[in-house]
Short mmCIF file of C-alpha atoms in Angstrom, two decimals:
data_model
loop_
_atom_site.label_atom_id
_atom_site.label_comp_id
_atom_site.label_asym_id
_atom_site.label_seq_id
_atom_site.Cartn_x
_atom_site.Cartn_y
_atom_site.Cartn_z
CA UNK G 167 -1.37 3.01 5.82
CA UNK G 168 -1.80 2.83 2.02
CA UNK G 169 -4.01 -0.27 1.18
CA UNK G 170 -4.45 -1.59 -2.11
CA UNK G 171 -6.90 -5.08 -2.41
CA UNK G 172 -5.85 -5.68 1.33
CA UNK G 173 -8.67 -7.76 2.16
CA UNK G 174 -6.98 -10.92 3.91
CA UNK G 175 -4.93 -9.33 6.47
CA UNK G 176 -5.64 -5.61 6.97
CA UNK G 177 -7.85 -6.31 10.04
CA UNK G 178 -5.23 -7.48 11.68
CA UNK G 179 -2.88 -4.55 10.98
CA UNK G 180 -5.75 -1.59 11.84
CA UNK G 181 -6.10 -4.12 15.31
CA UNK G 182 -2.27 -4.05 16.09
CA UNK G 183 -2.53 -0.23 16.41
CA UNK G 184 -5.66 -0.22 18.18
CA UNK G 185 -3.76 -2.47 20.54
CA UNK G 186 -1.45 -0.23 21.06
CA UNK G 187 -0.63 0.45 24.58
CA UNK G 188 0.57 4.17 23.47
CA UNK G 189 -2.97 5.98 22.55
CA UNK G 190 -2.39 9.54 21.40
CA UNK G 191 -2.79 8.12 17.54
CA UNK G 192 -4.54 8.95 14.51
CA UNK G 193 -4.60 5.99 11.78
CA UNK G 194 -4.91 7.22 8.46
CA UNK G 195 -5.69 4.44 5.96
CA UNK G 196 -5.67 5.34 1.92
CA UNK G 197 -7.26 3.14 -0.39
CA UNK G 198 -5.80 3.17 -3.09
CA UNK G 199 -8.92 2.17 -5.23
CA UNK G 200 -8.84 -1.46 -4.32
CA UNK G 201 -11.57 -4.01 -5.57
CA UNK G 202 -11.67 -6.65 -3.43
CA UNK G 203 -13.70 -6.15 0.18
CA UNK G 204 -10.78 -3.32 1.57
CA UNK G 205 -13.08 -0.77 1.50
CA UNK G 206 -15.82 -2.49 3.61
CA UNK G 207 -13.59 -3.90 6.05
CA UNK G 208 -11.97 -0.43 6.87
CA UNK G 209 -15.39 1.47 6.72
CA UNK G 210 -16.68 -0.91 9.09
CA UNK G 211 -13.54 -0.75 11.58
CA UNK G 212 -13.43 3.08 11.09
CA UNK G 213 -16.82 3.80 12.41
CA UNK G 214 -15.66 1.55 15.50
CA UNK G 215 -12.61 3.44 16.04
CA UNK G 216 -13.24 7.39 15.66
CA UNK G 217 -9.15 7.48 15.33
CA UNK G 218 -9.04 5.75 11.97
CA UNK G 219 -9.56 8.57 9.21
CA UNK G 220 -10.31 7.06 5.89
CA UNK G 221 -9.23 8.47 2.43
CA UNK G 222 -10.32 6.86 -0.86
CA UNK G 223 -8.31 7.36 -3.90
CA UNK G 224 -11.22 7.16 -7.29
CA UNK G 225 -8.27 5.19 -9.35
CA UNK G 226 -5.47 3.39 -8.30
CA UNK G 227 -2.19 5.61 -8.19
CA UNK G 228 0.39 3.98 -6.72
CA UNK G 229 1.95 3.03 -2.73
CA UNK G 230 4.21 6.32 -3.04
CA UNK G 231 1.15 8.63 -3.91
CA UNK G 232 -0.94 7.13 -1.24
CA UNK G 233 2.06 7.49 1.50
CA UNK G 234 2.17 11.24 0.38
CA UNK G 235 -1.71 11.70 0.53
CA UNK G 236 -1.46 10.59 3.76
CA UNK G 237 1.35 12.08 5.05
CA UNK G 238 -0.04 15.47 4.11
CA UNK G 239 -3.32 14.87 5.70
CA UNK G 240 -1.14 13.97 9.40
CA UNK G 241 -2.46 16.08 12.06
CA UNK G 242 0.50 14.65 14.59
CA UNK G 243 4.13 15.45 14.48
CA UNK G 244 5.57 12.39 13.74
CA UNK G 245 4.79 9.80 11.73
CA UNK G 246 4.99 5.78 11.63
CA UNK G 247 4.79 3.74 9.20
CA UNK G 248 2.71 0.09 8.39
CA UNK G 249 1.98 -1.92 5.43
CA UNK G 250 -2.00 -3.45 5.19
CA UNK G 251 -0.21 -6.78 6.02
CA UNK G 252 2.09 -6.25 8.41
CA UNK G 253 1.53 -5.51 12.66
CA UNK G 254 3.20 -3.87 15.34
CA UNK G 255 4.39 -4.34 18.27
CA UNK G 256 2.35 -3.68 21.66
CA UNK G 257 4.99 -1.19 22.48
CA UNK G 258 5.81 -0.34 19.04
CA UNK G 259 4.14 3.81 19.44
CA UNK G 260 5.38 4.21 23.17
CA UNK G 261 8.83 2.99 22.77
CA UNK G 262 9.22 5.20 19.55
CA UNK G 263 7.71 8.24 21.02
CA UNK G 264 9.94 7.83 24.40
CA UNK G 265 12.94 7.40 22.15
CA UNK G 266 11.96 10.78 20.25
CA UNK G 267 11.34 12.71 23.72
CA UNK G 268 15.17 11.69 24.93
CA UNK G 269 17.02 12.32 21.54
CA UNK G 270 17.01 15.36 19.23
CA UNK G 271 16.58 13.46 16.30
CA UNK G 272 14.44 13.45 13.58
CA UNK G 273 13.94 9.48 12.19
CA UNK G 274 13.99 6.56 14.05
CA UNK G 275 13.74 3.04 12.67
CA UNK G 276 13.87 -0.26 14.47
CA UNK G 277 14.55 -3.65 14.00
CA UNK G 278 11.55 -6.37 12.87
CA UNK G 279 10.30 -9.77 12.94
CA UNK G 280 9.22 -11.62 9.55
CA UNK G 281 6.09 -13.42 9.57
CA UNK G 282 4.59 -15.96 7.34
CA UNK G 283 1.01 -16.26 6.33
CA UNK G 284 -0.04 -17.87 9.84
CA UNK G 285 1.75 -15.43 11.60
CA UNK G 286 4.68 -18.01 12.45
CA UNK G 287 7.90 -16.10 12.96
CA UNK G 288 10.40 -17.06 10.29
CA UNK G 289 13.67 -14.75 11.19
CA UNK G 290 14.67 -11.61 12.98
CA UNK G 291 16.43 -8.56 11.37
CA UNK G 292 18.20 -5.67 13.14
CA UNK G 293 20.33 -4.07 11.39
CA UNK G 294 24.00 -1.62 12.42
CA UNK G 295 23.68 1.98 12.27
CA UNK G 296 23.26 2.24 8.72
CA UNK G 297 25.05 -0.51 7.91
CA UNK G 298 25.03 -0.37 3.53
CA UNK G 299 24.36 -4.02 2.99
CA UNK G 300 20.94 -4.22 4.76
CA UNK G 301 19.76 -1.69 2.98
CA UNK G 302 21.23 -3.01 -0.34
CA UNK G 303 19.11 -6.13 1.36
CA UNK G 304 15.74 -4.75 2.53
CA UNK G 305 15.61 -1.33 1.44
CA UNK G 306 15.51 -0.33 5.48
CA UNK G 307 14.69 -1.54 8.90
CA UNK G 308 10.84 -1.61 10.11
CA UNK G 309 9.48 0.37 12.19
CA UNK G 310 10.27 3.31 10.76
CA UNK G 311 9.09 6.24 12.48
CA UNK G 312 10.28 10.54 11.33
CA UNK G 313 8.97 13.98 12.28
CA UNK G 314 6.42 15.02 9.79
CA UNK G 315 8.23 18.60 9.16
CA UNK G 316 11.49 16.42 7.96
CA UNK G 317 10.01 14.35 5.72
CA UNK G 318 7.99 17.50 4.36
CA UNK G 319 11.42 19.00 3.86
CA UNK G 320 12.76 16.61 1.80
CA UNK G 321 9.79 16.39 -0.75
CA UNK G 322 8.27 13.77 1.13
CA UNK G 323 7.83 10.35 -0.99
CA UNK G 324 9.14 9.72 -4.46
CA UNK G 325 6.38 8.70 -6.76
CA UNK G 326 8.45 7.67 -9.64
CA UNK G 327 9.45 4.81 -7.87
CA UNK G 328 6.88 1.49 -7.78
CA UNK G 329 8.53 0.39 -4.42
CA UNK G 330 11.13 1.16 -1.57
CA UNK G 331 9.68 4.73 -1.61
CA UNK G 332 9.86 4.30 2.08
CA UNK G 333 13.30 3.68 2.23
CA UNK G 334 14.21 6.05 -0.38
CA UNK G 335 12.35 8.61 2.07
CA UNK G 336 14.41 7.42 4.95
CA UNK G 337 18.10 7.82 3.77
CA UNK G 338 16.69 11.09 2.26
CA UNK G 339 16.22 12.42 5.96
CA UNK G 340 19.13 11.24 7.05
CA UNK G 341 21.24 12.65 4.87
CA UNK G 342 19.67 15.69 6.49
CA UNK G 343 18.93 15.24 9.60
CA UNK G 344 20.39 13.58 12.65
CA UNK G 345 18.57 10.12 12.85
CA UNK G 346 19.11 7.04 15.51
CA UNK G 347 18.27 3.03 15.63
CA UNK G 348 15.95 1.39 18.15
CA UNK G 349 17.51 -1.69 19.12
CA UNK G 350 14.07 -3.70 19.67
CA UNK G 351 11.74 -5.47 17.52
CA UNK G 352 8.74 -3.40 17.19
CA UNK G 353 7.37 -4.78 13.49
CA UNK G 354 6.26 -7.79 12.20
CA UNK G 355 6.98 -8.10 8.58
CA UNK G 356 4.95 -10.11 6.91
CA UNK G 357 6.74 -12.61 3.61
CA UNK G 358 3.98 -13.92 1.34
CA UNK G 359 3.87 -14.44 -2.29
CA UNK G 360 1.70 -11.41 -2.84
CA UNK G 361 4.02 -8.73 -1.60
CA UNK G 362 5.61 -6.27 -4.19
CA UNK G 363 8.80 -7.24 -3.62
CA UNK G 364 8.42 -10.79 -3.79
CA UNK G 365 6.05 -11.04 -6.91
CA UNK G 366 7.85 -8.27 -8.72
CA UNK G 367 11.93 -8.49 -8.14
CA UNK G 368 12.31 -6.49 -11.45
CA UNK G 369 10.57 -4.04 -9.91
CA UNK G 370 12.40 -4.18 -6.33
CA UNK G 371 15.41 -4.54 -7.61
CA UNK G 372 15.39 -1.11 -9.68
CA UNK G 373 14.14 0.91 -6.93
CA UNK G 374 16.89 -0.69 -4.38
CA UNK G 375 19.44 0.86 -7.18
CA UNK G 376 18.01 3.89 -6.71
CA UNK G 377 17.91 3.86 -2.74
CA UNK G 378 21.34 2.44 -2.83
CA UNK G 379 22.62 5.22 -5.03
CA UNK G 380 21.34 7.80 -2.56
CA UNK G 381 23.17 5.54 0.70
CA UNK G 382 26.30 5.53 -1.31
CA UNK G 383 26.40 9.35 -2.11
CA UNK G 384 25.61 10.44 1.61
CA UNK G 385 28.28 7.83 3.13
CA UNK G 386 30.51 9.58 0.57
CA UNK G 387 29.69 13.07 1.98
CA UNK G 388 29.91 11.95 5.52
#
């Protein structure tokens, strides 16, 4: 979880995988140098929860440099991923790692719920099998869940780009490796006016090119 001046809802998202009814987890949580009270509330939440592992970046560098910090310091095999504003799903880990155990595959992703501020569900989005336009759309489906050796593989995240680095990550393994949808809704998204995406569409919309370019190359190939 990278966390940059996360202070208003990242309690939430450390309690929605504490919640988990799955509970062979590790949650490892990079700040990314924020200034606001991040650092206190995940110091205080970590010494309550001896599966939370804490990393501190001295300046900030960036979501994509925080995802690989933490991806390289993953003790498990596979890896999930969640924003410091979003939640899962009760049965987000369990249904994920059940999925895993019956395929030979090597990402999953699932469909997921947007949220507003109050935590009022505003739509539902599940997407085809890799269906080009959500991805044009979203960059890719929530919960996203991979086998640490794959993403490893594949260079892990790119840190040139500002956002989507997730999804950019995702069609990367798949171009690679066999990969699978969950049809459930095992994330809650969160829209408010301080996400990346939202607050910076320049920004979003160049690093969508980029994922899109990658899409349109393996679909090409395949």
């Amino acid at each position: 979880m990278p966390a940059y001046n996360a202070e208003r809802f990242i309690s939430q998202a450390i309690e929605s995988v504490c919640k988990q009814r799955y509970k062979n987890w590790e949650l490892i949580i990079v700040d990314d140098s924020s200034i606001d009270k991040t650092k206190e509330i995940i110091d205080v939440l970590a010494k309550q929860e001896s599966r939370i592992k804490v990393l501190k970046n001295e300046k900030n560098q960036g979501i994509a440099k925080a995802r690989n910090r933490a991806l390289r310091n993953a003790s498990g095999e596979f890896i999930g991923h969640l924003d410091a504003d979003d939640m899962l799903k009760k049965n987000a880990l369990s249904t994920m790692v059940t999925e895993f155990s019956r395929n030979n595959v090597s990402l999953l992703y699932s469909g997921f719920v947007a949220i507003d501020d109050q935590n009022k569900s505003i739509k539902k989005c599940l997407a085809s099998e890799f269906e080009r336009e959500k991805i044009a759309e979203i960059g890719w489906q929530h919960f996203g869940m991979y086998k640490k050796d794959a993403a490893l593989a594949v260079g892990g995240f790119n840190e040139k780009l500002i956002t989507c680095s997730d999804g950019d990550l995702f069609v990367r393994i798949a171009r690679k490796f066999p990969c699978q949808r969950v049809k459930k809704y095992l994330y809650f998204y969160r829209w408010h006016g301080k996400n990346i995406g939202r607050s910076r569409p320049h920004c979003l919309d160049c690093s969508k090119k980029k994922v899109c370019n990658y899409f349109k190359e393996w679909t090409n190939t395949n």
